[in-house]
Short mmCIF file of C-alpha atoms in Angstrom, two decimals:
data_model
loop_
_atom_site.label_atom_id
_atom_site.label_comp_id
_atom_site.label_asym_id
_atom_site.label_seq_id
_atom_site.Cartn_x
_atom_site.Cartn_y
_atom_site.Cartn_z
CA MET A 64 18.09 6.10 -6.98
CA THR A 65 17.93 4.98 -10.61
CA MET A 66 15.37 3.11 -12.62
CA VAL A 67 15.99 0.89 -15.61
CA ALA A 68 15.30 2.73 -18.86
CA ALA A 69 13.36 -0.24 -20.23
CA LEU A 70 10.24 1.33 -18.70
CA SER A 71 9.38 2.98 -22.00
CA PRO A 72 6.08 4.25 -23.43
CA LEU A 73 4.04 1.88 -25.55
CA PRO A 74 3.55 2.59 -29.28
CA ILE A 75 0.34 4.35 -30.16
CA SER A 76 -1.89 3.60 -33.11
CA HIS A 77 -4.38 6.38 -33.84
CA PHE A 78 -8.08 5.70 -33.74
CA ARG A 79 -10.41 8.65 -33.77
CA PRO A 80 -13.56 7.95 -31.71
CA SER A 81 -16.97 8.88 -33.10
CA SER A 82 -20.66 8.97 -32.46
CA ARG A 83 -21.51 7.42 -35.83
CA PHE A 84 -19.81 4.89 -38.06
CA CYS A 85 -19.31 4.19 -41.72
CA THR A 86 -17.58 1.37 -43.54
CA GLN A 87 -14.83 1.50 -46.09
CA LYS A 88 -13.18 -1.28 -48.03
CA ASN A 89 -9.58 -1.90 -47.07
CA VAL A 90 -7.13 -0.84 -49.73
CA GLY A 91 -4.22 -3.11 -50.53
CA GLY A 92 -5.26 -5.63 -47.89
CA ARG A 93 -7.79 -8.33 -47.29
CA GLY A 94 -11.40 -7.65 -48.06
CA GLY A 95 -13.46 -6.35 -45.19
CA PHE A 96 -14.75 -3.29 -43.44
CA ARG A 97 -12.80 -0.76 -41.45
CA VAL A 98 -14.87 0.92 -38.74
CA LEU A 99 -14.40 4.66 -38.72
CA ALA A 100 -16.08 7.11 -36.40
CA VAL A 101 -15.88 10.86 -35.95
CA PHE A 102 -17.51 12.77 -33.08
CA GLY A 103 -19.53 15.79 -34.05
CA ASP A 104 -19.94 14.66 -37.65
CA GLY A 105 -23.38 14.12 -39.08
CA ASP A 106 -26.94 14.74 -38.14
CA GLY A 107 -28.82 14.95 -34.90
CA GLY A 108 -28.63 11.19 -34.38
CA GLY A 109 -24.88 11.49 -34.12
CA THR A 110 -25.24 14.27 -31.60
CA ASP A 111 -27.42 12.07 -29.41
CA LYS A 112 -24.78 9.37 -29.36
CA LYS A 113 -22.10 11.87 -28.51
CA ASN A 114 -24.14 12.98 -25.52
CA THR A 115 -24.48 9.33 -24.46
CA TRP A 116 -20.97 8.07 -25.07
CA GLY A 117 -18.89 11.25 -25.18
CA GLU A 118 -17.69 11.12 -21.58
CA ILE A 119 -16.47 7.56 -22.08
CA PHE A 120 -14.81 7.75 -25.48
CA ASP A 121 -13.93 11.42 -25.97
CA VAL A 122 -10.54 11.11 -24.28
CA GLU A 123 -7.42 12.91 -25.45
CA VAL A 124 -4.95 10.65 -27.22
CA PRO A 125 -1.89 10.29 -24.98
CA ARG A 126 1.30 11.26 -26.75
CA PRO A 127 4.52 9.28 -26.26
CA ARG A 128 7.23 11.16 -24.47
CA VAL A 129 10.92 10.39 -24.74
CA GLN A 130 12.46 10.72 -21.31
CA PRO A 131 15.86 12.47 -21.31
CA SER A 132 18.38 10.36 -19.45
CA LYS A 133 22.07 9.87 -19.20
CA GLY A 134 23.19 6.43 -20.29
CA LYS A 135 20.88 3.48 -19.62
CA PHE A 136 19.10 4.69 -16.51
CA LEU A 137 16.22 6.97 -15.57
CA ASP A 138 15.85 8.69 -12.24
CA VAL A 139 12.79 7.94 -10.14
CA ASN A 140 10.70 10.88 -11.39
CA GLN A 141 11.40 10.04 -15.04
CA ALA A 142 10.55 6.39 -14.47
CA LEU A 143 7.29 7.27 -12.73
CA GLU A 144 6.37 9.59 -15.63
CA VAL A 145 6.98 6.74 -18.08
CA ALA A 146 4.78 4.44 -16.00
CA ARG A 147 2.07 7.10 -15.86
CA MET A 148 2.11 7.46 -19.65
CA ASP A 149 1.88 3.69 -20.01
CA ILE A 150 -1.22 3.60 -17.82
CA GLN A 151 -2.81 6.54 -19.65
CA TYR A 152 -2.24 4.79 -22.95
CA CYS A 153 -3.70 1.52 -21.62
CA ASP A 154 -6.80 3.41 -20.48
CA TRP A 155 -7.18 5.16 -23.86
CA ARG A 156 -6.59 1.95 -25.82
CA ALA A 157 -9.16 0.04 -23.75
CA ARG A 158 -11.79 2.70 -24.48
CA GLN A 159 -11.10 2.42 -28.21
CA ASP A 160 -11.37 -1.36 -28.04
CA VAL A 161 -14.79 -1.07 -26.43
CA LEU A 162 -15.87 1.51 -28.98
CA SER A 163 -14.75 -0.68 -31.90
CA ILE A 164 -16.72 -3.68 -30.62
CA MET A 165 -19.76 -1.54 -29.86
CA LEU A 166 -19.85 -0.02 -33.35
CA LEU A 167 -19.30 -3.38 -35.03
CA HIS A 168 -22.15 -4.78 -32.99
CA GLU A 169 -24.39 -1.97 -34.22
CA LYS A 170 -23.34 -2.73 -37.77
CA VAL A 171 -24.29 -6.38 -37.33
CA VAL A 172 -27.70 -5.28 -36.04
CA GLU A 173 -28.07 -3.02 -39.08
CA VAL A 174 -27.21 -5.84 -41.50
CA LEU A 175 -29.73 -8.14 -39.82
CA ASN A 176 -32.47 -5.49 -39.79
CA PRO A 177 -35.59 -7.11 -41.34
CA LEU A 178 -36.17 -3.95 -43.43
CA ALA A 179 -32.80 -4.49 -45.15
CA ARG A 180 -33.96 -7.82 -46.56
CA ASP A 181 -36.12 -5.97 -49.11
CA PHE A 182 -33.02 -4.35 -50.60
CA LYS A 183 -30.31 -7.01 -50.22
CA SER A 184 -30.00 -10.58 -51.33
CA ILE A 185 -29.26 -13.37 -48.91
CA GLY A 186 -25.84 -13.79 -50.52
CA THR A 187 -24.98 -10.12 -49.96
CA MET A 188 -26.03 -10.29 -46.33
CA LYS A 189 -23.96 -13.42 -45.77
CA LYS A 190 -20.94 -11.76 -47.32
CA GLU A 191 -21.35 -8.65 -45.16
CA LEU A 192 -21.76 -10.75 -42.02
CA ALA A 193 -18.67 -12.80 -42.84
CA GLU A 194 -16.64 -9.64 -43.31
CA LEU A 195 -17.98 -8.19 -40.05
CA GLN A 196 -17.17 -11.45 -38.28
CA GLU A 197 -13.54 -11.05 -39.35
CA ASP A 198 -13.52 -7.49 -38.06
CA LEU A 199 -14.97 -8.63 -34.75
CA GLU A 200 -12.28 -11.27 -34.41
CA GLN A 201 -9.66 -8.62 -35.11
CA ALA A 202 -11.22 -6.36 -32.48
CA HIS A 203 -11.18 -9.18 -29.94
CA ARG A 204 -7.53 -9.88 -30.74
CA GLN A 205 -6.84 -6.21 -30.07
CA VAL A 206 -8.58 -6.55 -26.69
CA HIS A 207 -6.19 -9.37 -25.79
CA VAL A 208 -3.25 -7.21 -26.84
CA SER A 209 -4.55 -4.43 -24.61
CA GLU A 210 -4.91 -6.87 -21.71
CA ALA A 211 -1.29 -7.89 -22.18
CA ARG A 212 -0.27 -4.23 -22.16
CA VAL A 213 -2.15 -3.65 -18.92
CA ALA A 214 -0.43 -6.69 -17.37
CA ALA A 215 2.95 -5.38 -18.54
CA ALA A 216 2.25 -1.94 -17.06
CA LEU A 217 1.26 -3.51 -13.71
CA ASP A 218 4.41 -5.64 -13.76
CA LYS A 219 6.48 -2.49 -14.28
CA LEU A 220 4.80 -0.82 -11.32
CA ALA A 221 5.35 -3.92 -9.17
CA TYR A 222 9.01 -3.93 -10.20
CA MET A 223 9.35 -0.26 -9.34
CA GLU A 224 7.72 -0.89 -5.96
CA SER A 225 10.24 -3.67 -5.26
CA LEU A 226 13.07 -1.26 -6.09
CA VAL A 227 11.55 1.32 -3.74
CA SER A 228 11.28 -1.33 -0.99
CA ASP A 229 14.94 -2.24 -1.48
CA ARG A 230 15.79 1.45 -1.31
CA LEU A 231 13.85 1.77 1.93
CA LEU A 232 15.81 -1.12 3.39
CA GLN A 233 19.11 0.45 2.32
CA GLU A 234 18.13 3.84 3.76
CA LYS A 235 17.06 2.11 6.97
CA SER A 236 20.50 0.50 7.20
CA SER A 237 22.37 3.78 6.79
CA CYS A 238 19.94 5.66 9.04
CA ASP A 239 20.53 3.73 12.25
CA SER A 240 23.08 0.94 12.14
CA SER A 241 23.24 0.79 15.94
CA ILE A 242 19.71 -0.49 16.45
CA GLU A 243 19.80 -4.22 17.20
CA CYS A 244 16.13 -5.16 16.96
CA ILE A 245 15.48 -4.60 13.25
CA THR A 246 18.58 -3.31 11.54
CA LEU A 247 19.65 -3.82 7.97
CA THR A 248 22.60 -6.12 7.50
CA PRO A 249 23.98 -8.41 4.80
CA SER A 250 22.00 -11.63 4.63
CA THR A 251 24.84 -13.68 6.20
CA SER A 252 27.79 -12.77 8.37
CA SER A 253 30.18 -14.38 5.91
CA ALA A 254 28.88 -12.55 2.84
CA SER A 255 31.55 -9.84 3.01
CA LYS A 256 34.29 -12.45 2.92
CA ASP A 257 33.18 -13.77 -0.46
CA PRO A 258 33.30 -11.03 -3.13
CA VAL A 259 30.98 -12.98 -5.45
CA LYS A 260 28.33 -13.52 -2.78
CA SER A 261 28.75 -9.99 -1.46
CA LYS A 262 28.07 -8.51 -4.88
CA SER A 263 24.84 -10.43 -5.41
CA SER A 264 23.50 -10.55 -1.85
CA ARG A 265 20.21 -8.80 -1.09
CA ARG A 266 19.58 -6.45 1.81
CA SER A 267 17.69 -8.02 4.70
CA LEU A 268 15.84 -7.24 7.88
CA ASN A 269 17.63 -8.51 10.95
CA VAL A 270 15.07 -10.23 13.19
CA SER A 271 17.25 -12.65 15.10
CA GLY A 272 18.40 -13.66 18.53
CA PRO A 273 16.31 -13.91 21.71
CA VAL A 274 13.20 -11.74 21.57
CA GLN A 275 13.95 -8.44 23.28
CA PRO A 276 11.67 -7.03 26.02
CA TYR A 277 8.73 -5.19 24.52
CA HIS A 278 9.20 -1.49 23.96
CA SER A 279 6.92 0.75 26.01
CA SER A 280 5.63 2.54 22.87
CA LEU A 281 4.08 -0.72 21.65
CA LYS A 282 1.85 -0.72 24.74
CA ASN A 283 0.23 2.64 24.00
CA PHE A 284 -2.64 1.26 21.95
CA TRP A 285 -6.10 -0.13 22.59
CA TYR A 286 -5.89 -3.94 22.48
CA PRO A 287 -8.87 -6.28 22.03
CA VAL A 288 -8.46 -9.07 24.57
CA ALA A 289 -11.77 -10.96 24.64
CA PHE A 290 -15.14 -11.32 22.95
CA SER A 291 -18.08 -9.89 24.89
CA LYS A 292 -20.06 -13.11 24.66
CA ASP A 293 -17.38 -14.95 26.63
CA LEU A 294 -17.58 -12.62 29.65
CA LYS A 295 -20.68 -13.42 31.71
CA ASP A 296 -21.70 -11.53 34.83
CA ASP A 297 -20.38 -14.22 37.18
CA THR A 298 -17.30 -15.26 35.24
CA MET A 299 -13.77 -13.92 34.72
CA ILE A 300 -11.17 -14.21 31.97
CA PRO A 301 -7.48 -14.38 32.93
CA ILE A 302 -5.06 -13.06 30.32
CA ASP A 303 -1.38 -12.29 29.98
CA CYS A 304 -0.46 -9.05 28.21
CA PHE A 305 3.14 -7.92 27.71
CA GLU A 306 4.27 -10.55 30.25
CA GLU A 307 1.98 -9.27 32.98
CA PRO A 308 -0.99 -11.23 34.39
CA TRP A 309 -4.44 -9.61 34.31
CA VAL A 310 -8.00 -10.72 34.91
CA ILE A 311 -11.18 -9.32 33.34
CA PHE A 312 -14.62 -9.42 34.97
CA ARG A 313 -17.85 -7.41 35.06
CA GLY A 314 -18.61 -4.97 37.85
CA LYS A 315 -21.90 -4.18 39.55
CA ASP A 316 -22.96 -1.95 36.64
CA GLY A 317 -22.25 -4.72 34.10
CA ASN A 318 -19.29 -2.90 32.59
CA PRO A 319 -16.03 -4.83 32.26
CA GLY A 320 -12.92 -4.10 34.29
CA CYS A 321 -9.35 -5.30 34.15
CA VAL A 322 -7.20 -5.69 37.27
CA ARG A 323 -3.85 -7.28 37.97
CA ASN A 324 -4.30 -11.00 38.52
CA THR A 325 -2.44 -10.97 41.84
CA CYS A 326 -3.93 -10.45 45.30
CA ALA A 327 -2.32 -7.64 47.30
CA HIS A 328 -2.26 -9.86 50.40
CA ARG A 329 -0.31 -13.02 49.52
CA ALA A 330 0.03 -12.78 45.69
CA CYS A 331 -2.54 -15.47 45.04
CA PRO A 332 -3.92 -15.58 41.45
CA LEU A 333 -7.33 -13.96 41.66
CA HIS A 334 -8.81 -15.88 38.73
CA LEU A 335 -8.79 -18.99 40.93
CA GLY A 336 -11.51 -17.35 43.02
CA SER A 337 -15.01 -16.17 42.08
CA VAL A 338 -17.04 -13.07 41.20
CA ASN A 339 -19.48 -11.92 43.87
CA GLU A 340 -21.79 -8.93 43.36
CA GLY A 341 -19.46 -7.34 40.80
CA ARG A 342 -16.29 -7.93 42.86
CA ILE A 343 -13.58 -10.54 42.30
CA GLN A 344 -12.85 -12.58 45.44
CA CYS A 345 -9.45 -14.05 46.23
CA PRO A 346 -9.76 -17.77 47.03
CA TYR A 347 -7.07 -17.59 49.74
CA HIS A 348 -8.56 -15.24 52.39
CA GLY A 349 -11.62 -13.79 50.67
CA TRP A 350 -10.37 -10.27 49.89
CA GLU A 351 -12.63 -8.69 47.27
CA TYR A 352 -11.69 -6.13 44.60
CA SER A 353 -13.83 -3.88 42.40
CA THR A 354 -13.13 -3.22 38.72
CA ASP A 355 -10.99 -0.18 39.57
CA GLY A 356 -8.69 -2.34 41.73
CA LYS A 357 -9.83 -1.09 45.14
CA CYS A 358 -10.15 -3.73 47.87
CA GLU A 359 -13.66 -3.35 49.27
CA LYS A 360 -13.88 -6.33 51.60
CA MET A 361 -11.40 -8.02 54.01
CA PRO A 362 -13.05 -10.77 56.03
CA SER A 363 -11.68 -11.63 59.49
CA THR A 364 -9.51 -8.51 59.83
CA ARG A 365 -9.57 -4.74 60.13
CA MET A 366 -10.18 -2.98 56.77
CA LEU A 367 -7.05 -1.53 55.19
CA ASN A 368 -6.66 0.94 52.33
CA VAL A 369 -5.41 -1.47 49.66
CA ARG A 370 -5.54 -1.23 45.89
CA ILE A 371 -4.18 -3.34 43.04
CA ARG A 372 -3.33 -1.99 39.62
CA SER A 373 -6.11 -1.71 37.05
CA LEU A 374 -6.15 -0.82 33.34
CA PRO A 375 -8.56 1.30 31.30
CA CYS A 376 -11.11 -1.20 30.02
CA PHE A 377 -14.10 -0.74 27.71
CA GLU A 378 -16.59 -2.79 25.77
CA HIS A 379 -17.03 -1.86 22.12
CA GLU A 380 -18.83 -3.61 19.25
CA GLY A 381 -18.77 -7.05 20.85
CA MET A 382 -15.19 -6.95 22.13
CA ILE A 383 -13.42 -6.13 25.42
CA TRP A 384 -10.53 -3.67 25.03
CA ILE A 385 -7.72 -2.64 27.40
CA TRP A 386 -5.03 0.05 27.31
CA PRO A 387 -1.81 -1.41 28.83
CA GLY A 388 0.44 1.62 28.16
CA SER A 389 1.52 4.47 30.40
CA ALA A 390 0.46 7.23 27.98
CA PRO A 391 -3.09 8.63 28.28
CA PRO A 392 -5.48 6.45 26.26
CA THR A 393 -7.02 7.85 23.10
CA ASP A 394 -10.64 8.97 23.22
CA THR A 395 -11.97 6.57 20.59
CA LEU A 396 -11.78 2.86 19.98
CA PRO A 397 -11.24 1.57 16.42
CA SER A 398 -14.00 -0.39 14.71
CA LEU A 399 -13.33 -4.02 13.83
CA GLN A 400 -16.83 -4.86 12.68
CA PRO A 401 -17.13 -6.90 9.46
CA PRO A 402 -18.25 -5.00 6.34
CA THR A 403 -21.93 -4.31 5.69
CA GLY A 404 -23.80 -7.42 4.61
CA PHE A 405 -21.64 -9.88 6.56
CA ILE A 406 -22.91 -12.04 9.43
CA ILE A 407 -20.56 -13.24 12.18
CA HIS A 408 -20.48 -17.04 12.28
CA ALA A 409 -17.59 -17.81 14.64
CA GLU A 410 -15.55 -16.12 17.39
CA ILE A 411 -12.65 -18.22 18.66
CA VAL A 412 -9.86 -17.58 21.18
CA MET A 413 -6.61 -19.57 21.21
CA GLU A 414 -3.33 -19.43 23.13
CA LEU A 415 -0.40 -20.05 20.79
CA PRO A 416 3.24 -20.77 21.75
CA VAL A 417 4.82 -18.18 19.42
CA GLU A 418 5.87 -14.54 19.65
CA HIS A 419 3.16 -12.28 18.24
CA GLY A 420 5.43 -10.63 15.63
CA LEU A 421 6.24 -14.01 14.06
CA LEU A 422 2.53 -14.84 13.94
CA LEU A 423 1.78 -11.50 12.25
CA ASP A 424 4.54 -12.19 9.71
CA ASN A 425 2.78 -15.46 8.92
CA LEU A 426 -0.72 -14.00 8.66
CA LEU A 427 0.46 -11.21 6.35
CA ASP A 428 2.02 -13.74 3.95
CA LEU A 429 -0.22 -15.61 1.52
CA ALA A 430 2.44 -16.92 -0.86
CA HIS A 431 3.07 -19.83 1.53
CA ALA A 432 -0.52 -21.13 1.30
CA PRO A 433 -0.14 -23.61 -1.64
CA PHE A 434 2.78 -25.24 0.18
CA THR A 435 1.64 -25.07 3.81
CA HIS A 436 -2.16 -25.39 3.83
CA THR A 437 -2.42 -28.36 1.46
CA THR A 438 -4.97 -30.21 3.60
CA THR A 439 -7.23 -27.26 4.45
CA PHE A 440 -8.29 -24.08 2.65
CA ALA A 441 -5.50 -24.11 0.01
CA LYS A 442 -6.00 -27.74 -0.97
CA GLY A 443 -5.78 -27.98 -4.75
CA TRP A 444 -4.50 -24.42 -5.25
CA ASN A 445 -2.19 -24.07 -8.23
CA VAL A 446 1.24 -22.58 -7.67
CA PRO A 447 1.34 -19.37 -9.75
CA SER A 448 4.48 -18.36 -11.61
CA LEU A 449 4.46 -15.01 -9.81
CA VAL A 450 2.75 -13.88 -6.61
CA LYS A 451 2.45 -10.15 -5.95
CA PHE A 452 0.99 -8.02 -3.18
CA LEU A 453 -0.14 -4.66 -4.56
CA THR A 454 -0.37 -1.79 -2.10
CA PRO A 455 -0.84 1.98 -2.18
CA ALA A 456 2.32 4.03 -1.83
CA SER A 457 1.54 4.81 1.79
CA GLY A 458 -0.47 2.03 3.31
CA LEU A 459 -0.52 -1.20 5.27
CA GLN A 460 -3.19 -2.78 3.10
CA GLY A 461 -3.64 -3.99 -0.46
CA TYR A 462 -4.65 -7.02 -2.49
CA TRP A 463 -3.02 -10.23 -3.61
CA ASP A 464 -2.42 -11.07 -7.24
CA PRO A 465 -3.43 -13.66 -8.49
CA TYR A 466 -5.62 -14.44 -5.46
CA PRO A 467 -9.02 -12.74 -4.84
CA ILE A 468 -7.98 -11.64 -1.36
CA ASP A 469 -7.84 -8.13 0.15
CA MET A 470 -5.71 -7.78 3.27
CA GLU A 471 -4.86 -5.09 5.81
CA PHE A 472 -2.55 -4.78 8.80
CA ARG A 473 -4.13 -2.47 11.34
CA PRO A 474 -1.83 -1.32 14.15
CA PRO A 475 -0.85 -2.54 16.57
CA CYS A 476 -1.55 -6.27 16.04
CA ILE A 477 -4.62 -6.78 13.84
CA VAL A 478 -5.00 -8.44 10.43
CA LEU A 479 -8.19 -8.07 8.39
CA SER A 480 -8.84 -10.03 5.21
CA THR A 481 -11.68 -10.50 2.73
CA ILE A 482 -11.60 -13.59 0.50
CA GLY A 483 -13.72 -14.23 -2.58
CA ILE A 484 -14.92 -17.84 -2.54
CA SER A 485 -17.30 -19.96 -4.62
CA LYS A 486 -17.62 -22.74 -2.04
CA PRO A 487 -15.70 -23.73 1.09
CA GLY A 488 -11.99 -23.83 0.33
CA LYS A 489 -12.36 -22.73 -3.31
CA LEU A 490 -11.36 -19.32 -4.62
CA GLU A 491 -13.45 -17.51 -7.21
CA GLY A 492 -12.16 -14.95 -9.71
CA ARG A 493 -8.98 -12.90 -9.64
CA SER A 494 -10.21 -10.10 -7.36
CA THR A 495 -12.78 -9.75 -4.58
CA ARG A 496 -14.82 -7.40 -6.79
CA GLN A 497 -15.36 -10.23 -9.27
CA CYS A 498 -16.74 -12.51 -6.55
CA SER A 499 -20.34 -12.79 -5.46
CA THR A 500 -19.67 -14.48 -2.10
CA HIS A 501 -16.98 -13.68 0.45
CA LEU A 502 -15.37 -14.75 3.69
CA HIS A 503 -14.19 -11.99 6.05
CA GLN A 504 -11.62 -12.75 8.75
CA LEU A 505 -10.30 -10.87 11.77
CA HIS A 506 -7.10 -11.94 13.52
CA VAL A 507 -5.97 -10.16 16.69
CA CYS A 508 -2.50 -11.18 17.89
CA LEU A 509 -2.23 -10.02 21.51
CA PRO A 510 1.39 -10.17 22.77
CA SER A 511 0.98 -12.30 25.90
CA SER A 512 4.71 -12.81 26.37
CA ARG A 513 7.85 -12.97 24.29
CA GLN A 514 6.98 -16.54 23.29
CA LYS A 515 3.20 -16.65 23.58
CA THR A 516 0.30 -15.01 21.72
CA ARG A 517 -3.37 -14.76 22.56
CA LEU A 518 -5.21 -15.02 19.24
CA LEU A 519 -8.74 -13.71 18.76
CA TYR A 520 -10.29 -14.97 15.54
CA ARG A 521 -13.61 -13.86 14.04
CA MET A 522 -15.12 -15.29 10.86
CA SER A 523 -17.99 -13.67 8.92
CA LEU A 524 -19.81 -14.58 5.69
CA ASP A 525 -21.98 -12.58 3.29
CA PHE A 526 -23.90 -15.72 2.26
CA ALA A 527 -25.49 -18.84 3.80
CA PRO A 528 -26.99 -17.11 6.89
CA LEU A 529 -28.68 -20.37 7.94
CA LEU A 530 -25.30 -21.88 8.83
CA LYS A 531 -25.32 -19.72 11.96
CA HIS A 532 -28.34 -21.62 13.31
CA ILE A 533 -27.11 -25.17 12.72
CA PRO A 534 -26.50 -26.93 16.08
CA PHE A 535 -22.83 -27.50 17.02
CA MET A 536 -21.65 -25.56 13.97
CA HIS A 537 -19.29 -23.58 16.20
CA ILE A 538 -17.49 -26.83 17.04
CA LEU A 539 -16.90 -27.49 13.35
CA TRP A 540 -15.59 -23.96 12.78
CA ARG A 541 -13.19 -24.27 15.72
CA HIS A 542 -11.93 -27.64 14.47
CA PHE A 543 -11.22 -26.17 11.04
CA ALA A 544 -9.53 -23.05 12.49
CA GLU A 545 -7.30 -25.18 14.71
CA LYS A 546 -6.37 -27.40 11.76
CA VAL A 547 -5.33 -24.39 9.68
CA LEU A 548 -3.34 -22.87 12.54
CA ASN A 549 -1.58 -26.15 13.27
CA GLU A 550 -0.34 -26.19 9.69
CA ASP A 551 1.25 -22.79 10.36
CA LEU A 552 2.39 -23.43 13.92
CA ARG A 553 4.74 -26.30 13.13
CA LEU A 554 6.59 -23.89 10.82
CA VAL A 555 6.46 -20.76 12.97
CA VAL A 556 7.50 -22.61 16.15
CA GLY A 557 10.47 -23.94 14.18
CA GLN A 558 11.29 -20.39 13.07
CA GLN A 559 11.13 -19.23 16.66
CA ASP A 560 13.56 -21.94 17.81
CA ARG A 561 16.02 -20.97 15.08
CA MET A 562 15.59 -17.26 15.82
CA ILE A 563 16.30 -17.73 19.54
CA ASN A 564 19.53 -19.48 18.57
CA GLY A 565 20.60 -16.57 16.36
CA ALA A 566 19.07 -17.26 12.94
CA ASN A 567 17.57 -14.32 11.05
CA VAL A 568 13.94 -15.06 10.14
CA TRP A 569 13.90 -12.17 7.63
CA ASN A 570 17.10 -13.03 5.86
CA SER A 571 16.18 -12.58 2.17
CA PRO A 572 13.00 -10.54 1.55
CA VAL A 573 11.43 -10.88 -1.91
CA SER A 574 8.64 -9.05 -3.72
CA TYR A 575 5.67 -10.90 -2.16
CA ASP A 576 7.02 -10.13 1.35
CA LYS A 577 5.98 -6.48 0.89
CA LEU A 578 3.27 -6.30 3.57
CA GLY A 579 5.39 -8.15 6.13
CA ILE A 580 8.31 -5.81 5.44
CA ARG A 581 6.07 -2.78 5.91
CA TYR A 582 4.83 -4.17 9.23
CA ARG A 583 8.42 -4.67 10.43
CA LEU A 584 9.51 -1.19 9.32
CA TRP A 585 6.41 0.33 10.97
CA ARG A 586 7.13 -1.48 14.24
CA ASP A 587 10.81 -0.53 14.21
CA SER A 588 9.95 3.13 13.56
CA LEU A 589 7.44 3.05 16.43
CA GLU A 590 10.03 1.63 18.82
CA ARG A 591 12.63 4.20 17.72
CA GLY A 592 10.14 6.99 18.45
CA VAL A 593 10.06 8.62 15.00
CA ASP A 594 7.59 11.48 14.58
CA HIS A 595 5.87 10.10 11.47
CA LEU A 596 5.36 6.36 11.23
CA PRO A 597 5.90 4.96 7.71
CA PHE A 598 3.01 3.67 5.57
CA THR A 599 0.35 5.18 7.82
CA LYS A 600 -2.04 8.12 7.51
CA GLN A 601 0.39 10.15 9.59
CA ASP A 602 2.43 10.48 6.40
CA ASN A 603 -0.32 12.38 4.60
#
């Protein structure tokens, strides 16, 4: 793999940090003061400042390095070294900018010291302040230059990440061209016939055709299927999971259980019956089943040894979880609680007529918001010139630029996001750290069938706790959530129709598709049974 040689180190202008300052008239230039500072120079006062500021400003000056390369290209290690030097220089330059402004500020304080008025005229003080004002303006201009350098360095890293993603796609194509579910192919079947199009076409993920039956490895996870508050002692919740019908109810001990939603006698749906003393009763002939699937009561006939299938089922942090796979379940359940300081305001369950992978693709994509959600949360959003999703090298999480939104895909079907907001529907700042108030969201996309998803949605806020106690507020939250989802559904249902008829819904990935691409590559690797799944902690 090669990298463009334009990723070169930035020029370095030398500025020697100091714990004290002095001023010197510029020679051969405009009048004014140049701020100079040298650590370790001077009296004890200087030593005190070094102790205070030394760790911040006493940083070795990064030296530019010329990367040896053949022709116009660098290999990946050389390009990464160039990017590292760029970032080191940006860090060093930013520290010097802060030091310059800090020392100039101290000089202004010195000029305005009331004791100095006994030794200087008003005219002299005005002249000194005017000259210092010019130096401050110059320092602020330098700060803007440094900000531009930081932006350029980040753009280089984003560009390199996009090249790495393309490389991953290419390696995926050569690795296993026989896999039909998510293989790498030219973006159109006719691309190879046109030499011009073939030369410029991008690599693509192939997610097309009728949705294939779910792979057994996708079932070997804990899946949240319901919120605890929705499962009362005398109620039941029917669900579909991987195209099989199940029903959840509470046993005699109050713990939840999950059994197949089909009576062993005449295949009647059990959820049409009732829950009696911790057993679910079939409405046809009254057979009753416990949470482990054993039939414990058969009215009007001799008792038979009958059992229906049950799944491991546990309650954890306000949610009901099941393990639908054949492998032994793991010992621990993951935590989906909102971050510290957040209060849960809404928990909503919806049944959506789309395959769960398509819904995850949609949730992991924020670049569509200014075009799709124009009547809800993205109303009034500007369309940025460039949208990026910045991630660690090995991870399924990151943050959006320029939106103050952190996002994570958590296997097997969970999306977590934290959004910085100033008021409902309005973003605040360029990162969540710059925001004082936040919205936290949980989306669980349970694969009910190949064309249906059970969505569990939880919304939490770290402000306005009184909203939780307003009557009928949950109705308003549900109305808003349905409105947002309907904006997405009309698009995703259309995608699904095209996909079933052979269209590829991942035809031309671009840079802001990074998290969706990583989800698809993770899922494909899981279904192919690789030892180490990409972008997960198993890589470390």
